[in-house]
């Protein structure tokens, strides 16, 4: 409710006193004068409806829109014939005010009660509710907070016990406007926190629905509108992209998290990335199936329709027309179900669909008559090492991962880089960035050096074949089956002996990746931003070690602890010849190498910080928290409940490092049970002490990483970006001034010439 109190005061006639009669005493005349003045005091209460949309009208009974109050009786203090001090005023119609008066007006703290039961208790200024106050309605609803001219304005809290709703935040002219949080049920599981505009959710905010589903993003006119992300927890789905009028509309990505079947494992969830119209897949888009199949092309009403390209799990490709989710065969022009469509292929792979190789780039270098034999021999090499290769894939796909919602793990390019470095592939005169270019498949759609790119098992196997060829083909050109010979040597000499022996600064400590990877996305942005400065390509952004040194110098991160020599030690820690530092200056580095250099520098830069924490005892926790974010309809879409028929099962051999330690114990047969119990207790104490020490080390490393990224690296980068931008703006300004001066000079010269 919004209430304005305005006053009208009619003048008292000057000759009124003479009409009372001369026989009246002075006290009687004074009393009648007060009564007459009270009768002349009129109050107008103007009530504006709240207009709150959620839910209804906040459950508030609306008082009369406009009424006038006349004082019938007053009890209290007076001064010079006016209400002044503490008193009680009774109005016609049953309204009452009790509180402070000043010069005949309600002024100060008081309680105004309407005949309808609506109450306002708080501060008054010249008959107007102003300042801090509380409105109370007969149904128990209340507002407590700032009031201006009788209207909720400022910071305040509204509660409605009837429907267990509440709002705490900013108000403007009686409406929720600005920042605020609304709860829509008793247990506060349904809420909205964010921006408001005139009682509507508008701007940026987080909405948690009663089902537990969460939307975080932009709003307009109380609907999801703009950029935002929605999570359907029970359905295991998530959409990130643009919205319009409450539904998906524009570009976005929708992910279906698949539950792991009994004794099977998917390598990725289904997800679609592309165009949406009114909540449906419509336009251009790509669908990635959990089995590894991919469809790229046109969509209509959530169905494949138009020109498209479907890549099967075994690597075969159909490219042509689709109608209502079915392929159109080029010869018959009739729809063919996916299960019944078989592409002709001169080669029948001996590998399963999840291991099908994509090595056409290498087979093109082989005489055509030998290609089938070369492929078959390569597949035989893969089959012989099948268990080991799957185990390696499983091991590296779990690095840095705490858990997976469907108990599946998909190798990323970041983890692939770590595998290749652990196996010393970069010691063979080939960089990881060159390998990225060798295995690049669709650089037009994705960044070829992105650490987030998913790598399927078949992608990893194809990568190893390609890497083997580029490393060993010159020395094995005389071999009968060149590709198979190269792959066999790579596996025997490099992969199998060295895989799972994790090196580097990121993954070598099991607890560090969980903390460090929280900063990966921001560091990737820094890496890209700096590469754009150094290179001109749009999708092949890299930096060299020399550029990395320049970056540390530009950001002023070098000091007496982190010297240039120390930085070079960190950069060359895994090079084939660490003593020859100059040889690596012009080598390109991937994001993994960039990120691990930062982690190595964190240990050096924050060494003093770590010592202080150790001396202080209990370690402080990071104060940064990620905000996770009316019963209106939740994001409705037909495709959310669409069933996607995919099947992909694969045996997964889990490999783990098991550290063993030989322990020699000498126990005599005559040892008593008491002694044995005492020894066992001491052993438990030692174990507990070791665990506490380990936990402290983990916390110390975590705080070191937090300190470096939050308070050193990111601040230095942001400052450098700001200074650079200011300098560029000044240059543009100076250039503009020079152009203006030159133009003026030319104009003057022309005028003189005339």
Tab-separated table of C-alpha atoms in Angstrom, residues 109-543:
chain	number	residue	atom	x	y	z
A	109	UNK	CA	6.928	9.572	15.826
A	110	UNK	CA	3.356	8.362	15.844
A	111	UNK	CA	0.796	5.683	15.057
A	112	UNK	CA	-1.988	6.308	12.532
A	113	UNK	CA	-4.800	3.733	12.490
A	114	UNK	CA	-7.459	3.738	9.799
A	115	UNK	CA	-10.967	2.482	10.467
A	116	UNK	CA	-10.245	-0.353	8.022
A	117	UNK	CA	-7.471	-1.612	10.275
A	118	UNK	CA	-4.522	-0.415	8.196
A	119	UNK	CA	-1.828	1.056	10.424
A	120	UNK	CA	1.249	3.170	9.943
A	121	UNK	CA	3.717	3.537	12.770
A	122	UNK	CA	6.806	5.598	12.313
A	123	UNK	CA	8.022	9.065	11.565
A	124	UNK	CA	5.793	11.979	10.411
A	125	UNK	CA	6.860	15.306	8.952
A	126	UNK	CA	4.185	17.998	8.605
A	127	UNK	CA	1.311	15.491	8.524
A	128	UNK	CA	3.141	13.214	6.060
A	129	UNK	CA	4.650	9.781	6.827
A	130	UNK	CA	8.327	10.440	6.173
A	131	UNK	CA	11.500	8.556	7.169
A	132	UNK	CA	11.493	5.143	8.809
A	133	UNK	CA	8.157	3.473	9.379
A	134	UNK	CA	6.020	0.357	9.317
A	135	UNK	CA	2.756	-0.276	7.467
A	136	UNK	CA	0.567	-3.109	8.747
A	137	UNK	CA	-2.506	-4.535	7.000
A	138	UNK	CA	-5.390	-6.442	8.644
A	139	UNK	CA	-4.349	-9.726	7.005
A	140	UNK	CA	-0.956	-9.537	8.720
A	141	UNK	CA	1.032	-8.143	5.784
A	142	UNK	CA	3.591	-5.530	6.662
A	143	UNK	CA	6.174	-3.175	5.243
A	144	UNK	CA	9.114	-1.920	7.287
A	145	UNK	CA	11.583	0.533	5.880
A	146	UNK	CA	12.015	3.943	4.371
A	147	UNK	CA	8.974	6.063	3.534
A	148	UNK	CA	8.793	9.292	1.546
A	149	UNK	CA	5.593	11.366	1.382
A	150	UNK	CA	3.671	8.348	2.606
A	151	UNK	CA	5.078	6.123	-0.162
A	152	UNK	CA	7.491	3.213	0.154
A	153	UNK	CA	10.704	4.721	-1.141
A	154	UNK	CA	14.250	3.584	-0.339
A	155	UNK	CA	15.245	0.345	1.374
A	156	UNK	CA	12.480	-1.728	2.900
A	157	UNK	CA	11.072	-5.168	3.605
A	158	UNK	CA	7.588	-6.383	2.712
A	159	UNK	CA	6.148	-9.582	4.227
A	160	UNK	CA	2.877	-11.372	3.573
A	161	UNK	CA	2.347	-14.272	6.016
A	162	UNK	CA	-0.860	-15.259	4.246
A	163	UNK	CA	1.064	-16.660	1.273
A	164	UNK	CA	4.532	-16.749	2.916
A	165	UNK	CA	6.012	-14.194	0.546
A	166	UNK	CA	8.502	-11.466	1.253
A	167	UNK	CA	10.664	-8.887	-0.480
A	168	UNK	CA	13.741	-7.106	0.797
A	169	UNK	CA	15.400	-4.435	-1.275
A	170	UNK	CA	15.014	-1.092	-2.960
A	171	UNK	CA	11.704	0.731	-3.562
A	172	UNK	CA	10.869	3.715	-5.701
A	173	UNK	CA	7.535	5.529	-5.585
A	174	UNK	CA	5.842	2.562	-3.960
A	175	UNK	CA	7.202	-0.042	-6.383
A	176	UNK	CA	10.040	-2.525	-6.170
A	177	UNK	CA	12.760	-0.823	-8.162
A	178	UNK	CA	16.524	-1.433	-8.067
A	179	UNK	CA	18.229	-4.333	-6.311
A	180	UNK	CA	16.150	-6.719	-4.241
A	181	UNK	CA	15.380	-10.275	-3.208
A	182	UNK	CA	11.926	-11.845	-3.219
A	183	UNK	CA	10.955	-15.156	-1.582
A	184	UNK	CA	7.772	-16.880	-2.742
A	185	UNK	CA	7.251	-19.689	-0.218
A	186	UNK	CA	7.729	-20.449	3.461
A	187	UNK	CA	10.899	-22.542	3.224
A	188	UNK	CA	12.458	-19.982	0.830
A	189	UNK	CA	13.223	-22.535	-1.871
A	190	UNK	CA	11.505	-20.348	-4.465
A	191	UNK	CA	13.169	-16.962	-4.827
A	192	UNK	CA	14.483	-14.235	-7.100
A	193	UNK	CA	17.524	-12.070	-6.480
A	194	UNK	CA	18.493	-9.295	-8.824
A	195	UNK	CA	17.260	-6.172	-10.583
A	196	UNK	CA	13.706	-4.764	-10.517
A	197	UNK	CA	12.027	-2.060	-12.588
A	198	UNK	CA	8.597	-0.834	-11.460
A	199	UNK	CA	7.622	-4.092	-9.743
A	200	UNK	CA	8.900	-6.246	-12.625
A	201	UNK	CA	12.008	-8.378	-12.765
A	202	UNK	CA	14.131	-6.509	-15.277
A	203	UNK	CA	17.884	-6.370	-15.750
A	204	UNK	CA	20.056	-9.170	-14.377
A	205	UNK	CA	18.907	-11.670	-11.783
A	206	UNK	CA	18.800	-15.240	-10.535
A	207	UNK	CA	15.512	-17.127	-10.192
A	208	UNK	CA	15.239	-20.380	-8.256
A	209	UNK	CA	11.941	-22.177	-8.918
A	210	UNK	CA	10.096	-24.443	-6.443
A	211	UNK	CA	11.282	-27.470	-8.419
A	212	UNK	CA	14.903	-26.492	-7.797
A	213	UNK	CA	15.475	-25.377	-11.384
A	214	UNK	CA	17.583	-22.238	-11.653
A	215	UNK	CA	17.760	-19.452	-14.216
A	216	UNK	CA	20.581	-16.932	-14.110
A	217	UNK	CA	20.682	-14.113	-16.604
A	218	UNK	CA	18.837	-11.152	-18.063
A	219	UNK	CA	15.159	-10.272	-17.568
A	220	UNK	CA	12.688	-7.904	-19.165
A	221	UNK	CA	9.107	-7.196	-18.130
A	222	UNK	CA	9.178	-10.119	-15.669
A	223	UNK	CA	10.286	-12.649	-18.322
A	224	UNK	CA	13.599	-14.261	-19.176
A	225	UNK	CA	14.924	-12.029	-21.941
A	226	UNK	CA	18.501	-11.616	-23.207
A	227	UNK	CA	21.530	-13.698	-22.282
A	228	UNK	CA	20.942	-16.346	-19.631
A	229	UNK	CA	21.423	-19.914	-18.433
A	230	UNK	CA	18.712	-22.322	-17.256
A	231	UNK	CA	19.276	-25.589	-15.411
A	232	UNK	CA	16.600	-28.287	-15.148
A	233	UNK	CA	17.946	-30.396	-12.302
A	234	UNK	CA	15.581	-33.370	-12.382
A	235	UNK	CA	15.679	-33.621	-16.162
A	236	UNK	CA	19.462	-33.257	-16.181
A	237	UNK	CA	19.425	-30.497	-18.776
A	238	UNK	CA	20.964	-27.077	-19.203
A	239	UNK	CA	20.561	-24.250	-21.726
A	240	UNK	CA	22.956	-21.335	-22.123
A	241	UNK	CA	22.184	-18.665	-24.688
A	242	UNK	CA	19.686	-15.983	-25.624
A	243	UNK	CA	16.050	-15.761	-24.513
A	244	UNK	CA	13.031	-13.815	-25.678
A	245	UNK	CA	9.739	-13.458	-23.822
A	246	UNK	CA	10.576	-16.330	-21.480
A	247	UNK	CA	11.692	-18.973	-24.007
A	248	UNK	CA	14.902	-19.843	-25.844
A	249	UNK	CA	15.260	-17.649	-28.894
A	250	UNK	CA	18.454	-16.922	-30.826
A	251	UNK	CA	21.814	-18.645	-30.450
A	252	UNK	CA	22.385	-21.069	-27.599
A	253	UNK	CA	23.629	-24.413	-26.365
A	254	UNK	CA	21.375	-27.075	-24.842
A	255	UNK	CA	22.915	-30.041	-23.004
A	256	UNK	CA	21.262	-33.321	-22.009
A	257	UNK	CA	23.182	-35.079	-19.236
A	258	UNK	CA	22.778	-38.810	-19.789
A	259	UNK	CA	22.616	-41.236	-16.906
A	260	UNK	CA	25.166	-44.004	-17.022
A	261	UNK	CA	23.645	-47.345	-17.966
A	262	UNK	CA	24.526	-50.469	-16.000
A	263	UNK	CA	28.041	-51.655	-16.830
A	264	UNK	CA	28.413	-49.073	-19.564
A	265	UNK	CA	29.870	-45.630	-19.933
A	266	UNK	CA	29.155	-42.715	-22.274
A	267	UNK	CA	32.017	-40.521	-23.263
A	268	UNK	CA	29.971	-37.322	-23.453
A	269	UNK	CA	26.484	-35.990	-23.015
A	270	UNK	CA	24.209	-35.047	-25.874
A	271	UNK	CA	24.309	-31.365	-26.656
A	272	UNK	CA	23.048	-29.007	-29.334
A	273	UNK	CA	24.627	-25.714	-30.297
A	274	UNK	CA	22.890	-23.434	-32.746
A	275	UNK	CA	19.743	-21.460	-33.482
A	276	UNK	CA	16.504	-21.488	-31.474
A	277	UNK	CA	13.155	-19.946	-32.335
A	278	UNK	CA	10.373	-19.803	-29.716
A	279	UNK	CA	11.962	-22.566	-27.626
A	280	UNK	CA	12.659	-24.999	-30.475
A	281	UNK	CA	15.745	-25.939	-32.451
A	282	UNK	CA	15.176	-24.050	-35.666
A	283	UNK	CA	17.734	-22.746	-38.170
A	284	UNK	CA	21.402	-23.719	-38.344
A	285	UNK	CA	22.796	-25.929	-35.598
A	286	UNK	CA	25.059	-28.800	-34.621
A	287	UNK	CA	23.988	-31.758	-32.486
A	288	UNK	CA	26.685	-33.797	-30.740
A	289	UNK	CA	25.441	-37.250	-29.725
A	290	UNK	CA	26.820	-39.113	-26.716
A	291	UNK	CA	27.833	-41.956	-29.001
A	292	UNK	CA	30.184	-39.657	-30.910
A	293	UNK	CA	27.920	-39.061	-33.918
A	294	UNK	CA	27.490	-35.467	-35.100
A	295	UNK	CA	24.842	-33.707	-37.163
A	296	UNK	CA	25.568	-30.279	-38.652
A	297	UNK	CA	22.956	-28.509	-40.712
A	298	UNK	CA	19.463	-27.118	-40.822
A	299	UNK	CA	16.670	-27.651	-38.278
A	300	UNK	CA	12.943	-27.012	-38.241
A	301	UNK	CA	10.741	-27.414	-35.166
A	302	UNK	CA	13.332	-29.506	-33.320
A	303	UNK	CA	13.846	-31.865	-36.277
A	304	UNK	CA	16.653	-32.208	-38.780
A	305	UNK	CA	15.208	-30.640	-41.900
A	306	UNK	CA	17.045	-29.248	-44.918
A	307	UNK	CA	20.665	-29.586	-45.943
A	308	UNK	CA	22.900	-31.261	-43.408
A	309	UNK	CA	25.885	-33.460	-42.695
A	310	UNK	CA	25.659	-36.515	-40.426
A	311	UNK	CA	28.880	-38.140	-39.223
A	312	UNK	CA	28.364	-41.637	-37.851
A	313	UNK	CA	30.247	-43.025	-34.870
A	314	UNK	CA	32.450	-45.109	-37.156
A	315	UNK	CA	33.540	-42.035	-39.119
A	316	UNK	CA	31.291	-42.519	-42.162
A	317	UNK	CA	29.567	-39.404	-43.442
A	318	UNK	CA	26.215	-38.699	-45.070
A	319	UNK	CA	25.856	-35.243	-46.563
A	320	UNK	CA	22.619	-34.249	-48.223
A	321	UNK	CA	18.980	-33.503	-47.567
A	322	UNK	CA	16.953	-34.291	-44.437
A	323	UNK	CA	13.171	-34.213	-44.068
A	324	UNK	CA	11.483	-34.514	-40.647
A	325	UNK	CA	14.535	-36.107	-39.029
A	326	UNK	CA	15.059	-38.609	-41.860
A	327	UNK	CA	17.738	-38.815	-44.522
A	328	UNK	CA	16.766	-38.520	-48.176
A	329	UNK	CA	18.719	-40.998	-50.306
A	330	UNK	CA	20.169	-39.352	-53.408
A	331	UNK	CA	18.829	-42.039	-55.762
A	332	UNK	CA	15.273	-42.662	-54.594
A	333	UNK	CA	14.633	-39.262	-52.975
A	334	UNK	CA	12.680	-41.043	-50.264
A	335	UNK	CA	13.098	-40.713	-46.517
A	336	UNK	CA	15.200	-43.401	-44.897
A	337	UNK	CA	15.323	-44.033	-41.140
A	338	UNK	CA	18.759	-43.702	-39.560
A	339	UNK	CA	18.834	-47.339	-38.541
A	340	UNK	CA	18.104	-48.554	-42.039
A	341	UNK	CA	20.526	-46.229	-43.838
A	342	UNK	CA	23.854	-47.858	-44.728
A	343	UNK	CA	26.563	-45.982	-46.543
A	344	UNK	CA	28.673	-47.829	-49.028
A	345	UNK	CA	32.264	-48.058	-47.942
A	346	UNK	CA	35.042	-49.909	-49.587
A	347	UNK	CA	36.738	-50.457	-46.267
A	348	UNK	CA	35.280	-52.337	-43.319
A	349	UNK	CA	36.970	-51.232	-40.089
A	350	UNK	CA	38.197	-53.861	-37.642
A	351	UNK	CA	37.813	-51.346	-34.789
A	352	UNK	CA	34.617	-50.508	-32.934
A	353	UNK	CA	32.771	-47.259	-33.614
A	354	UNK	CA	34.332	-45.521	-30.593
A	355	UNK	CA	37.850	-46.290	-31.930
A	356	UNK	CA	37.346	-45.581	-35.637
A	357	UNK	CA	40.395	-43.724	-36.968
A	358	UNK	CA	40.322	-40.504	-38.979
A	359	UNK	CA	43.711	-40.630	-40.712
A	360	UNK	CA	42.770	-39.733	-44.280
A	361	UNK	CA	45.327	-36.904	-44.190
A	362	UNK	CA	48.059	-39.543	-43.841
A	363	UNK	CA	46.564	-42.111	-46.198
A	364	UNK	CA	46.587	-39.463	-48.926
A	365	UNK	CA	50.399	-39.611	-48.735
A	366	UNK	CA	50.341	-43.387	-49.356
A	367	UNK	CA	49.914	-44.887	-52.843
A	368	UNK	CA	46.254	-45.671	-53.378
A	369	UNK	CA	46.799	-49.394	-53.837
A	370	UNK	CA	48.424	-49.640	-50.403
A	371	UNK	CA	45.967	-47.535	-48.394
A	372	UNK	CA	43.622	-50.302	-47.295
A	373	UNK	CA	46.547	-52.427	-46.132
A	374	UNK	CA	48.104	-49.481	-44.295
A	375	UNK	CA	44.849	-48.736	-42.473
A	376	UNK	CA	44.336	-52.393	-41.529
A	377	UNK	CA	47.849	-52.735	-40.137
A	378	UNK	CA	47.451	-49.548	-38.090
A	379	UNK	CA	44.195	-50.878	-36.663
A	380	UNK	CA	45.935	-54.134	-35.705
A	381	UNK	CA	48.509	-52.121	-33.721
A	382	UNK	CA	45.689	-50.287	-31.941
A	383	UNK	CA	43.874	-53.535	-31.160
A	384	UNK	CA	46.985	-55.091	-29.652
A	385	UNK	CA	47.274	-52.175	-27.215
A	386	UNK	CA	43.507	-51.686	-26.751
A	387	UNK	CA	43.442	-52.228	-22.973
A	388	UNK	CA	46.424	-49.953	-22.335
A	389	UNK	CA	45.112	-47.185	-24.580
A	390	UNK	CA	41.679	-47.206	-22.966
A	391	UNK	CA	43.317	-47.160	-19.549
A	392	UNK	CA	45.443	-44.157	-20.536
A	393	UNK	CA	42.375	-42.330	-21.869
A	394	UNK	CA	40.472	-43.033	-18.664
A	395	UNK	CA	43.363	-41.911	-16.464
A	396	UNK	CA	43.969	-38.563	-18.159
A	397	UNK	CA	40.271	-37.762	-18.628
A	398	UNK	CA	39.945	-37.854	-14.817
A	399	UNK	CA	42.830	-35.482	-14.081
A	400	UNK	CA	41.517	-32.476	-12.195
A	401	UNK	CA	37.933	-33.804	-12.132
A	402	UNK	CA	36.277	-34.128	-8.743
A	403	UNK	CA	33.170	-35.909	-9.953
A	404	UNK	CA	30.899	-36.380	-12.940
A	405	UNK	CA	27.086	-36.284	-12.742
A	406	UNK	CA	26.795	-39.438	-14.875
A	407	UNK	CA	30.070	-41.036	-13.753
A	408	UNK	CA	31.642	-40.375	-17.141
A	409	UNK	CA	34.730	-38.395	-18.057
A	410	UNK	CA	35.646	-36.916	-21.405
A	411	UNK	CA	39.223	-36.063	-22.280
A	412	UNK	CA	39.825	-32.386	-22.976
A	413	UNK	CA	42.550	-30.850	-25.096
A	414	UNK	CA	44.164	-29.580	-21.888
A	415	UNK	CA	44.492	-33.156	-20.625
A	416	UNK	CA	45.679	-34.331	-24.049
A	417	UNK	CA	48.501	-31.790	-23.894
A	418	UNK	CA	49.472	-33.136	-20.489
A	419	UNK	CA	49.565	-36.703	-21.828
A	420	UNK	CA	51.779	-35.676	-24.744
A	421	UNK	CA	54.154	-33.753	-22.481
A	422	UNK	CA	54.349	-36.584	-19.968
A	423	UNK	CA	55.412	-38.840	-22.852
A	424	UNK	CA	58.054	-36.277	-23.953
A	425	UNK	CA	56.545	-35.885	-27.418
A	426	UNK	CA	57.751	-32.274	-27.452
A	427	UNK	CA	61.339	-33.543	-27.212
A	428	UNK	CA	61.147	-34.814	-30.797
A	429	UNK	CA	61.328	-31.400	-32.441
A	430	UNK	CA	57.569	-30.924	-32.585
A	431	UNK	CA	55.526	-28.515	-30.463
A	432	UNK	CA	52.077	-29.065	-29.046
A	433	UNK	CA	50.738	-26.199	-31.136
A	434	UNK	CA	51.960	-27.948	-34.285
A	435	UNK	CA	50.160	-31.101	-33.173
A	436	UNK	CA	46.979	-29.043	-32.739
A	437	UNK	CA	47.267	-27.995	-36.365
A	438	UNK	CA	47.928	-31.567	-37.520
A	439	UNK	CA	44.749	-32.883	-35.881
A	440	UNK	CA	42.644	-29.841	-36.660
A	441	UNK	CA	39.285	-30.914	-38.106
A	442	UNK	CA	36.968	-27.894	-38.278
A	443	UNK	CA	38.873	-24.736	-37.494
A	444	UNK	CA	36.070	-22.644	-38.911
A	445	UNK	CA	33.832	-23.518	-35.950
A	446	UNK	CA	36.195	-23.944	-33.014
A	447	UNK	CA	39.514	-22.552	-31.875
A	448	UNK	CA	42.134	-25.147	-32.632
A	449	UNK	CA	44.122	-24.320	-29.490
A	450	UNK	CA	41.206	-24.157	-27.042
A	451	UNK	CA	41.859	-26.159	-23.842
A	452	UNK	CA	38.135	-26.890	-23.521
A	453	UNK	CA	37.776	-28.853	-26.787
A	454	UNK	CA	36.497	-32.396	-26.060
A	455	UNK	CA	38.615	-35.279	-27.340
A	456	UNK	CA	36.893	-38.635	-27.898
A	457	UNK	CA	38.777	-41.914	-27.674
A	458	UNK	CA	38.851	-42.202	-31.462
A	459	UNK	CA	40.199	-38.629	-31.653
A	460	UNK	CA	43.023	-39.558	-29.295
A	461	UNK	CA	43.932	-42.653	-31.310
A	462	UNK	CA	43.908	-40.705	-34.560
A	463	UNK	CA	46.100	-38.055	-32.910
A	464	UNK	CA	48.672	-40.673	-31.878
A	465	UNK	CA	48.838	-42.081	-35.405
A	466	UNK	CA	49.355	-38.604	-36.864
A	467	UNK	CA	51.959	-37.671	-34.255
A	468	UNK	CA	53.812	-40.962	-34.822
A	469	UNK	CA	54.022	-40.305	-38.545
A	470	UNK	CA	55.407	-36.771	-38.166
A	471	UNK	CA	58.019	-37.884	-35.645
A	472	UNK	CA	59.290	-41.153	-37.148
A	473	UNK	CA	58.370	-41.371	-40.852
A	474	UNK	CA	61.698	-39.993	-42.148
A	475	UNK	CA	63.705	-42.698	-40.413
A	476	UNK	CA	61.290	-45.506	-41.307
A	477	UNK	CA	60.525	-44.734	-44.933
A	478	UNK	CA	61.741	-48.174	-45.959
A	479	UNK	CA	59.236	-49.989	-43.752
A	480	UNK	CA	56.580	-52.023	-45.551
A	481	UNK	CA	53.693	-50.685	-43.463
A	482	UNK	CA	54.904	-47.182	-42.681
A	483	UNK	CA	52.041	-45.890	-40.550
A	484	UNK	CA	51.812	-49.055	-38.472
A	485	UNK	CA	55.571	-49.084	-37.912
A	486	UNK	CA	55.574	-45.433	-36.804
A	487	UNK	CA	52.651	-45.960	-34.425
A	488	UNK	CA	54.184	-49.114	-32.964
A	489	UNK	CA	57.425	-47.296	-32.224
A	490	UNK	CA	55.641	-44.303	-30.676
A	491	UNK	CA	53.654	-46.565	-28.357
A	492	UNK	CA	56.653	-48.705	-27.437
A	493	UNK	CA	59.228	-45.942	-26.950
A	494	UNK	CA	57.167	-42.976	-25.779
A	495	UNK	CA	53.557	-43.563	-24.767
A	496	UNK	CA	53.409	-46.807	-22.787
A	497	UNK	CA	56.630	-46.304	-20.732
A	498	UNK	CA	55.836	-42.693	-19.735
A	499	UNK	CA	52.046	-42.343	-19.617
A	500	UNK	CA	50.498	-41.818	-16.167
A	501	UNK	CA	53.753	-40.394	-14.803
A	502	UNK	CA	52.253	-36.945	-14.428
A	503	UNK	CA	54.609	-33.963	-14.505
A	504	UNK	CA	54.229	-30.205	-14.569
A	505	UNK	CA	52.829	-27.738	-12.057
A	506	UNK	CA	49.109	-28.332	-12.619
A	507	UNK	CA	48.271	-32.030	-12.277
A	508	UNK	CA	51.197	-33.490	-10.351
A	509	UNK	CA	49.499	-32.751	-7.005
A	510	UNK	CA	46.072	-34.356	-6.813
A	511	UNK	CA	44.465	-31.520	-4.849
A	512	UNK	CA	45.868	-28.534	-6.771
A	513	UNK	CA	43.876	-28.838	-10.039
A	514	UNK	CA	40.553	-28.516	-8.206
A	515	UNK	CA	41.645	-25.087	-6.978
A	516	UNK	CA	43.666	-23.940	-9.978
A	517	UNK	CA	41.069	-24.836	-12.603
A	518	UNK	CA	38.689	-22.304	-11.039
A	519	UNK	CA	40.921	-19.647	-12.616
A	520	UNK	CA	41.324	-21.432	-15.946
A	521	UNK	CA	38.590	-19.581	-17.828
A	522	UNK	CA	39.876	-16.131	-16.842
A	523	UNK	CA	43.463	-17.139	-17.635
A	524	UNK	CA	42.314	-18.400	-21.039
A	525	UNK	CA	40.861	-14.939	-21.683
A	526	UNK	CA	44.186	-13.365	-20.702
A	527	UNK	CA	46.049	-15.795	-22.965
A	528	UNK	CA	43.785	-14.977	-25.906
A	529	UNK	CA	43.934	-11.245	-25.291
A	530	UNK	CA	47.716	-11.238	-25.223
A	531	UNK	CA	47.954	-13.477	-28.280
A	532	UNK	CA	45.766	-11.081	-30.212
A	533	UNK	CA	48.296	-8.397	-29.511
A	534	UNK	CA	51.105	-10.546	-30.855
A	535	UNK	CA	49.460	-12.379	-33.745
A	536	UNK	CA	47.010	-11.486	-36.454
A	537	UNK	CA	45.157	-14.758	-37.016
A	538	UNK	CA	41.583	-15.126	-35.824
A	539	UNK	CA	41.494	-18.801	-34.843
A	540	UNK	CA	45.171	-19.777	-34.556
A	541	UNK	CA	46.185	-17.646	-31.587
A	542	UNK	CA	49.409	-18.644	-29.854
A	543	UNK	CA	52.334	-17.033	-28.098
